[in-house]
Every structure is written in structure tokens, then in C-alpha cells.
Amino acid sequence: MNFIQITDCCYYFHGAVNIGYIKSGQKGMLIDAGIDKGTMKKIVKILKEHEMFVTHLFVTHAHADHYGGAAYLQETENIYTYAPYLESAILRNPILEPLYLFQGNSPLPEMRNKFLEGKPIVVDEEVKEGTYHFGETQFECIALPGHSMNQLGLLINGVLYAADSYFSEEQLHKHKIPFIIDAKDTLNSLNGLKNIDCIGAVPGHGIYETAFQKTVDTNIMYHNTILESILNLINNQNETGITHEDLVSQVCKTWAVNLNNVSMWMLFRTAITAYVTFLVKEEKVKLFIDDNKLCFKKIEIKY
Ligand SMILES: [Zn+2]
């Protein structure tokens, strides 16, 4: 894990999941907490070696790879924790994530793993879009929904910590179908990122870039390509349409995604449902129930 300095006070730990760090005199704030205790132990050790402090934590969104290490941090250090409202409900009650991924059913034991459910944490302050302070440092919270319901990015000292609002090109190709819960929010957040006045951005997964707008454009194009492929798939069905289950299976096949466990299936089903829901809301495809099955079909254009 590399500890990288961006400006006087802005840093980040570059790893599978990036963790931001803001130095403010005798205070210090981590942005996200990594997936587990092991990751957080390493972070605290590196900070201590640099004689830097950690007094605050900001959790950008309630996904276990971003907050799984927070419980250990809160147990071992005196930490004041910020999190976006709504996301905080999940941080306090982490079973909510496997619960919602399983359509509100009590989750299967194998879904209760560290990738979907971290330990519960304390949230001292629920935040929303706007300006906040910690120590002498001012930071701005920017709403970046789409990847999660109420994800917030942070703008501090000209550096944008963008959470999972966009992914590096490498990550997009690795995941093939990125995790989103709302395609319209995702696209709006991406377009909004390009208008933020900053010197560069750190995504949740990837590297700090000054010309990050190019990567954001790649993300926009990537999401649009997925939307187009799903629209074509539905338009190519006959009038009986396609069931939700078959749609998930066929979209995975198109993007060479091979799902071999329930957790992964839940995540991809959620993302694919987000894309098709966008098409339904835009009145590009029709959602209906047939023979007790959720189905989608093309919208006939009448002349
Ligand atoms: Zn995430």
C-alpha cells in the first residue's frame, strides 16, 4: 500500500480500495476505512511512522470494502465519524446490505461475508451536500448518487475524493458490468464531476489523476454502451418479451460475466436491473408481469 501526497494536506493510500487522508495540524481525517481490520492496522501503522494523527473518519458510502476497517479504528483510536445520511443507517445496521441485495429476505449465511457486510460502526454526524469543518480544515461534500443511494464525494484543498462515482478504465474492464443502483443518477453524477473546479481527483478504485475528466468520459461512454446493448437485446425479442431472469443471464453472457456464487449473482442482478429500470423510466422499454414473471419488452412505435 503506497502512501501518496497530493498537496500540502491531501494524501491517499493507494490500494485495491483507496483511502484518503487529510492532515490538519494535530488532527487527521481518513476518507473511508478499507475492507477489514488488517487494512486499517496497516494504515494506522504508516500514519504513526510519519508522526501523523487520525482523529476523524469520513465514510463516503456504505459498501463493506469502504467501511469494513472502521470498527477496528473506532475500537482502538478516539475517532469522530461522519457519514452521509441514509448510508449511515446501513453503517449502523450492516445486515441491511445483504438484506436489500436479497430483495428484503433474510439473507443466506453465505451472503453474510466481509464483502457485503462489515461490522457495525458509530456515526457521530450525518452529513449531506454542503460545507463542513474538521480542525482548521474546510471540506465540501458533493452528492454523487448512482453507485449507492447517497454517496458523497469530498472536495478539500482543490482535491476531489470521488468515492466510487467513477472507476479507472482498468476497473471498468475488470468488472465488465460496474455496480450501480441507479443509471440516471450515475450518469448525472458523472456529468457533474466534469464541472467541479479542482486540481485532480482520487477515485475509490484507481489512481489520482489531474486530467480525470477523460476517465469520467470513458465511464459515461461505458455506461451508455451497456444501456444500448440492453435496449438492443430487448428490442430483438418477439412480442412476448424477455423475463427478468433471462435478461440478467443474457446480459452477463454478452459481457462475458460468469457468476458462480450467490453474492456475485445478487450484485450483478442489481446492476443490470438498474440499467433496465432506467430504460423503463425513459419509456424505451416496457415492464410488465406475465404468467407471474417480471418481463420486459420493446415499446411498439405506432405511426
Ligand atoms: Zn462502492
CSV table of C-alpha atoms and ligand atoms in Angstrom, one decimal:
chain,number,residue,atom,x,y,z
A,1,MET,CA,0.0,0.0,0.0
A,2,ASN,CA,1.6,3.3,-1.1
A,3,PHE,CA,1.1,6.5,0.9
A,4,ILE,CA,0.9,9.3,-1.7
A,5,GLN,CA,1.0,13.0,-1.1
A,6,ILE,CA,-1.1,15.2,-3.4
A,7,THR,CA,-1.0,18.7,-1.8
A,8,ASP,CA,0.2,20.2,1.5
A,9,CYS,CA,-2.6,18.5,3.4
A,10,CYS,CA,-4.1,15.9,1.0
A,11,TYR,CA,-2.9,12.4,0.7
A,12,TYR,CA,-4.1,8.9,-0.2
A,13,PHE,CA,-3.2,5.3,0.5
A,14,HIS,CA,-3.3,3.6,-2.9
A,15,GLY,CA,-4.5,0.0,-2.8
A,16,ALA,CA,-7.3,-2.2,-4.1
A,17,VAL,CA,-9.6,0.3,-2.3
A,18,ASN,CA,-8.1,3.8,-1.9
A,19,ILE,CA,-8.2,5.5,1.4
A,20,GLY,CA,-7.9,9.3,1.6
A,21,TYR,CA,-6.1,11.2,4.3
A,22,ILE,CA,-6.3,14.9,5.2
A,23,LYS,CA,-3.8,16.4,7.6
A,24,SER,CA,-4.9,19.4,9.7
A,25,GLY,CA,-2.3,20.2,12.4
A,26,GLN,CA,-2.6,17.8,15.3
A,27,LYS,CA,-5.7,16.3,13.6
A,28,GLY,CA,-6.2,14.0,10.7
A,29,MET,CA,-9.1,12.6,8.8
A,30,LEU,CA,-9.3,9.3,6.9
A,31,ILE,CA,-11.7,9.1,3.9
A,32,ASP,CA,-13.0,5.6,4.0
A,33,ALA,CA,-11.6,2.7,6.0
A,34,GLY,CA,-10.8,-0.2,3.7
A,35,ILE,CA,-12.3,-3.6,3.9
A,36,ASP,CA,-11.1,-5.0,7.2
A,37,LYS,CA,-9.1,-4.8,10.4
A,38,GLY,CA,-5.9,-5.9,8.6
A,39,THR,CA,-6.0,-3.0,6.2
A,40,MET,CA,-6.8,-0.5,8.9
A,41,LYS,CA,-3.9,-1.8,11.1
A,42,LYS,CA,-1.5,-1.1,8.2
A,43,ILE,CA,-2.9,2.4,7.7
A,44,VAL,CA,-2.6,3.4,11.3
A,45,LYS,CA,1.0,2.0,11.4
A,46,ILE,CA,2.0,4.0,8.4
A,47,LEU,CA,0.5,7.2,9.8
A,48,LYS,CA,2.3,6.7,13.2
A,49,GLU,CA,5.6,6.1,11.3
A,50,HIS,CA,5.0,9.5,9.7
A,51,GLU,CA,4.0,11.1,13.1
A,52,MET,CA,0.6,11.9,11.7
A,53,PHE,CA,-2.7,11.7,13.6
A,54,VAL,CA,-6.0,10.2,13.0
A,55,THR,CA,-8.9,11.8,14.8
A,56,HIS,CA,-11.7,11.8,12.2
A,57,LEU,CA,-13.2,9.4,9.7
A,58,PHE,CA,-15.4,10.2,6.7
A,59,VAL,CA,-17.2,7.2,5.2
A,60,THR,CA,-18.3,8.1,1.6
A,61,HIS,CA,-20.8,5.2,1.2
A,62,ALA,CA,-21.9,2.1,3.0
A,63,HIS,CA,-20.2,-0.6,1.0
A,64,ALA,CA,-18.2,-3.0,3.1
A,65,ASP,CA,-14.9,-2.5,1.1
A,66,HIS,CA,-15.1,1.1,2.1
A,67,TYR,CA,-16.1,0.8,5.8
A,68,GLY,CA,-15.1,-2.7,6.9
A,69,GLY,CA,-12.0,-1.4,8.7
A,70,ALA,CA,-13.8,1.3,10.5
A,71,ALA,CA,-15.0,-0.7,13.6
A,72,TYR,CA,-11.3,-1.6,14.4
A,73,LEU,CA,-10.3,2.1,14.0
A,74,GLN,CA,-13.1,3.2,16.3
A,75,GLU,CA,-12.2,0.5,18.9
A,76,THR,CA,-8.5,1.5,19.0
A,77,GLU,CA,-8.5,5.3,18.4
A,78,ASN,CA,-10.6,8.2,19.5
A,79,ILE,CA,-12.4,8.9,16.3
A,80,TYR,CA,-15.2,11.3,15.2
A,81,THR,CA,-17.1,9.8,12.3
A,82,TYR,CA,-19.0,11.5,9.5
A,83,ALA,CA,-21.2,9.6,7.0
A,84,PRO,CA,-23.9,10.6,4.6
A,85,TYR,CA,-27.4,10.3,5.9
A,86,LEU,CA,-29.2,7.2,4.8
A,87,GLU,CA,-25.8,5.4,4.2
A,88,SER,CA,-25.4,5.8,8.0
A,89,ALA,CA,-28.4,3.6,8.6
A,90,ILE,CA,-26.5,0.8,6.8
A,91,LEU,CA,-23.3,1.6,8.6
A,92,ARG,CA,-25.1,1.2,12.0
A,93,ASN,CA,-27.0,-1.9,10.8
A,94,PRO,CA,-24.8,-3.5,8.2
A,95,ILE,CA,-27.1,-6.5,7.7
A,96,LEU,CA,-29.2,-4.1,5.5
A,97,GLU,CA,-26.8,-4.6,2.6
A,98,PRO,CA,-27.2,-8.4,2.2
A,99,LEU,CA,-30.9,-7.9,3.1
A,100,TYR,CA,-31.6,-5.4,0.3
A,101,LEU,CA,-29.4,-7.4,-2.2
A,102,PHE,CA,-31.6,-10.4,-1.3
A,103,GLN,CA,-34.8,-8.4,-2.1
A,104,GLY,CA,-35.6,-7.9,1.5
A,105,ASN,CA,-35.4,-11.5,2.5
A,106,SER,CA,-33.4,-12.6,5.5
A,107,PRO,CA,-30.0,-13.2,3.8
A,108,LEU,CA,-28.4,-16.6,3.3
A,109,PRO,CA,-25.5,-17.4,5.6
A,110,GLU,CA,-23.0,-17.3,2.7
A,111,MET,CA,-24.1,-13.7,1.8
A,112,ARG,CA,-23.0,-12.5,5.3
A,113,ASN,CA,-19.4,-12.2,4.3
A,114,LYS,CA,-16.9,-9.3,4.6
A,115,PHE,CA,-17.5,-8.2,1.0
A,116,LEU,CA,-21.2,-7.5,1.7
A,117,GLU,CA,-21.3,-6.8,5.5
A,118,GLY,CA,-18.8,-5.1,7.7
A,119,LYS,CA,-19.0,-4.7,11.5
A,120,PRO,CA,-21.5,-2.0,12.7
A,121,ILE,CA,-19.9,1.4,13.4
A,122,VAL,CA,-20.7,4.5,15.2
A,123,VAL,CA,-21.7,7.6,13.1
A,124,ASP,CA,-21.3,10.8,15.1
A,125,GLU,CA,-22.5,13.2,12.4
A,126,GLU,CA,-24.8,12.5,9.4
A,127,VAL,CA,-23.9,14.8,6.6
A,128,LYS,CA,-25.3,15.9,3.3
A,129,GLU,CA,-24.2,18.2,0.4
A,130,GLY,CA,-22.6,21.3,1.8
A,131,THR,CA,-19.6,22.8,3.7
A,132,TYR,CA,-18.2,21.2,6.9
A,133,HIS,CA,-15.1,21.7,9.0
A,134,PHE,CA,-12.8,19.5,10.9
A,135,GLY,CA,-10.0,21.2,12.8
A,136,GLU,CA,-8.8,24.2,10.7
A,137,THR,CA,-9.8,22.4,7.5
A,138,GLN,CA,-12.9,23.1,5.5
A,139,PHE,CA,-14.3,20.5,3.2
A,140,GLU,CA,-17.2,20.4,0.8
A,141,CYS,CA,-19.5,17.3,0.5
A,142,ILE,CA,-20.7,16.7,-3.1
A,143,ALA,CA,-23.7,14.4,-3.8
A,144,LEU,CA,-22.6,11.6,-6.1
A,145,PRO,CA,-25.5,9.1,-6.1
A,146,GLY,CA,-25.9,6.3,-8.5
A,147,HIS,CA,-23.4,3.7,-7.2
A,148,SER,CA,-25.1,3.9,-3.9
A,149,MET,CA,-28.2,5.7,-2.8
A,150,ASN,CA,-26.5,8.7,-1.1
A,151,GLN,CA,-22.8,8.5,-1.8
A,152,LEU,CA,-20.9,11.7,-1.1
A,153,GLY,CA,-17.6,12.9,-2.6
A,154,LEU,CA,-15.3,15.4,-0.8
A,155,LEU,CA,-13.6,18.4,-2.2
A,156,ILE,CA,-10.7,19.5,0.0
A,157,ASN,CA,-7.9,21.9,-0.8
A,158,GLY,CA,-8.7,21.6,-4.5
A,159,VAL,CA,-8.6,17.8,-4.4
A,160,LEU,CA,-11.7,15.7,-5.2
A,161,TYR,CA,-12.1,12.4,-3.4
A,162,ALA,CA,-14.7,11.0,-5.7
A,163,ALA,CA,-15.5,7.7,-4.0
A,164,ASP,CA,-17.0,5.1,-6.4
A,165,SER,CA,-18.7,7.7,-8.7
A,166,TYR,CA,-16.3,6.7,-11.5
A,167,PHE,CA,-13.8,3.9,-12.0
A,168,SER,CA,-10.4,3.7,-13.7
A,169,GLU,CA,-10.6,2.2,-17.2
A,170,GLU,CA,-8.8,-0.9,-15.9
A,171,GLN,CA,-11.5,-1.4,-13.2
A,172,LEU,CA,-14.3,-1.0,-15.7
A,173,HIS,CA,-12.9,-3.8,-17.9
A,174,LYS,CA,-12.2,-5.9,-14.8
A,175,HIS,CA,-15.8,-5.7,-13.5
A,176,LYS,CA,-17.3,-5.7,-17.0
A,177,ILE,CA,-20.7,-4.5,-15.6
A,178,PRO,CA,-20.0,-1.9,-12.9
A,179,PHE,CA,-22.1,-2.0,-9.7
A,180,ILE,CA,-24.8,0.7,-9.8
A,181,ILE,CA,-28.2,1.0,-8.3
A,182,ASP,CA,-29.5,3.9,-10.5
A,183,ALA,CA,-28.2,4.5,-14.0
A,184,LYS,CA,-29.7,8.0,-14.3
A,185,ASP,CA,-28.1,9.2,-11.1
A,186,THR,CA,-24.9,7.5,-12.1
A,187,LEU,CA,-24.8,9.5,-15.4
A,188,ASN,CA,-25.9,12.8,-13.7
A,189,SER,CA,-23.2,12.4,-11.1
A,190,LEU,CA,-20.5,11.7,-13.8
A,191,ASN,CA,-21.6,14.7,-15.8
A,192,GLY,CA,-21.5,16.8,-12.6
A,193,LEU,CA,-17.9,15.7,-11.9
A,194,LYS,CA,-16.7,17.3,-15.0
A,195,ASN,CA,-17.8,20.8,-13.8
A,196,ILE,CA,-16.1,20.6,-10.4
A,197,ASP,CA,-13.3,23.1,-10.1
A,198,CYS,CA,-10.4,21.0,-8.8
A,199,ILE,CA,-6.8,20.2,-9.5
A,200,GLY,CA,-7.4,16.4,-9.7
A,201,ALA,CA,-9.4,13.5,-8.3
A,202,VAL,CA,-8.9,10.3,-6.5
A,203,PRO,CA,-11.4,7.5,-7.3
A,204,GLY,CA,-12.3,4.7,-4.8
A,205,HIS,CA,-10.5,2.3,-7.1
A,206,GLY,CA,-7.7,3.5,-9.4
A,207,ILE,CA,-5.1,6.3,-9.3
A,208,TYR,CA,-5.1,10.0,-8.7
A,209,GLU,CA,-5.3,11.9,-12.0
A,210,THR,CA,-5.2,15.6,-12.8
A,211,ALA,CA,-7.0,15.1,-16.1
A,212,PHE,CA,-9.5,12.7,-14.5
A,213,GLN,CA,-12.3,14.2,-16.8
A,214,LYS,CA,-11.0,11.9,-19.5
A,215,THR,CA,-11.6,8.9,-17.3
A,216,VAL,CA,-15.1,10.2,-16.4
A,217,ASP,CA,-15.9,10.5,-20.1
A,218,THR,CA,-14.8,6.9,-20.6
A,219,ASN,CA,-17.2,5.9,-17.8
A,220,ILE,CA,-20.1,7.8,-19.4
A,221,MET,CA,-19.4,6.0,-22.7
A,222,TYR,CA,-19.1,2.7,-21.0
A,223,HIS,CA,-22.5,3.0,-19.2
A,224,ASN,CA,-24.1,4.2,-22.4
A,225,THR,CA,-22.7,1.2,-24.3
A,226,ILE,CA,-24.2,-1.2,-21.7
A,227,LEU,CA,-27.6,0.7,-21.9
A,228,GLU,CA,-27.6,0.4,-25.7
A,229,SER,CA,-26.7,-3.3,-25.6
A,230,ILE,CA,-29.6,-4.0,-23.2
A,231,LEU,CA,-32.0,-1.9,-25.3
A,232,ASN,CA,-31.0,-3.8,-28.4
A,233,LEU,CA,-31.4,-7.1,-26.6
A,234,ILE,CA,-35.0,-6.3,-25.6
A,235,ASN,CA,-35.8,-4.8,-29.0
A,236,ASN,CA,-34.7,-8.0,-30.6
A,237,GLN,CA,-37.2,-10.1,-28.6
A,238,ASN,CA,-40.5,-11.1,-30.1
A,239,GLU,CA,-43.8,-9.6,-28.6
A,240,THR,CA,-43.7,-11.9,-25.6
A,241,GLY,CA,-40.5,-10.1,-24.4
A,242,ILE,CA,-37.9,-11.4,-22.0
A,243,THR,CA,-38.2,-12.4,-18.4
A,244,HIS,CA,-36.0,-10.5,-15.8
A,245,GLU,CA,-34.2,-13.8,-15.1
A,246,ASP,CA,-33.3,-14.4,-18.7
A,247,LEU,CA,-32.3,-10.7,-19.2
A,248,VAL,CA,-29.8,-11.0,-16.3
A,249,SER,CA,-28.4,-14.2,-17.8
A,250,GLN,CA,-28.2,-12.9,-21.3
A,251,VAL,CA,-26.6,-9.5,-20.3
A,252,CYS,CA,-24.0,-11.4,-18.3
A,253,LYS,CA,-23.3,-13.6,-21.3
A,254,THR,CA,-23.0,-10.6,-23.6
A,255,TRP,CA,-20.4,-9.0,-21.3
A,256,ALA,CA,-18.6,-12.3,-20.6
A,257,VAL,CA,-19.5,-12.3,-16.9
A,258,ASN,CA,-19.5,-15.7,-15.3
A,259,LEU,CA,-21.3,-15.8,-12.0
A,260,ASN,CA,-20.6,-18.7,-9.7
A,261,ASN,CA,-21.8,-17.7,-6.3
A,262,VAL,CA,-25.0,-16.1,-4.9
A,263,SER,CA,-23.4,-12.9,-3.7
A,264,MET,CA,-21.9,-12.1,-7.1
A,265,TRP,CA,-25.2,-13.0,-8.7
A,266,MET,CA,-27.1,-10.6,-6.4
A,267,LEU,CA,-24.6,-7.8,-7.2
A,268,PHE,CA,-24.8,-8.2,-11.0
A,269,ARG,CA,-28.6,-8.7,-10.9
A,270,THR,CA,-28.8,-5.4,-9.0
A,271,ALA,CA,-26.6,-3.5,-11.5
A,272,ILE,CA,-28.4,-5.0,-14.6
A,273,THR,CA,-31.8,-4.1,-13.0
A,274,ALA,CA,-30.5,-0.6,-12.5
A,275,TYR,CA,-29.8,-0.2,-16.3
A,276,VAL,CA,-33.1,-1.8,-17.4
A,277,THR,CA,-35.0,0.3,-14.9
A,278,PHE,CA,-33.5,3.4,-16.5
A,279,LEU,CA,-34.8,2.2,-19.9
A,280,VAL,CA,-38.3,1.7,-18.3
A,281,LYS,CA,-38.3,5.1,-16.7
A,282,GLU,CA,-37.2,6.7,-20.0
A,283,GLU,CA,-40.1,4.8,-21.7
A,284,LYS,CA,-37.7,3.0,-24.0
A,285,VAL,CA,-38.9,-0.5,-22.9
A,286,LYS,CA,-42.0,-1.7,-21.2
A,287,LEU,CA,-42.0,-3.6,-17.8
A,288,PHE,CA,-44.9,-6.0,-17.3
A,289,ILE,CA,-45.9,-9.1,-15.4
A,290,ASP,CA,-46.8,-12.2,-17.4
A,291,ASP,CA,-47.6,-15.6,-16.0
A,292,ASN,CA,-46.3,-14.3,-12.6
A,293,LYS,CA,-43.0,-13.4,-14.1
A,294,LEU,CA,-41.4,-10.0,-14.3
A,295,CYS,CA,-40.8,-9.2,-18.0
A,296,PHE,CA,-39.6,-6.5,-20.4
A,297,LYS,CA,-40.5,-5.9,-24.0
A,298,LYS,CA,-39.9,-3.3,-26.7
A,299,ILE,CA,-42.3,-0.4,-27.0
A,300,GLU,CA,-44.1,-0.5,-30.3
A,301,ILE,CA,-43.9,2.8,-32.1
A,302,LYS,CA,-47.3,3.5,-33.7
A,303,TYR,CA,-47.4,5.7,-36.7
B,1,ZN,ZN,-18.8,1.0,-3.6
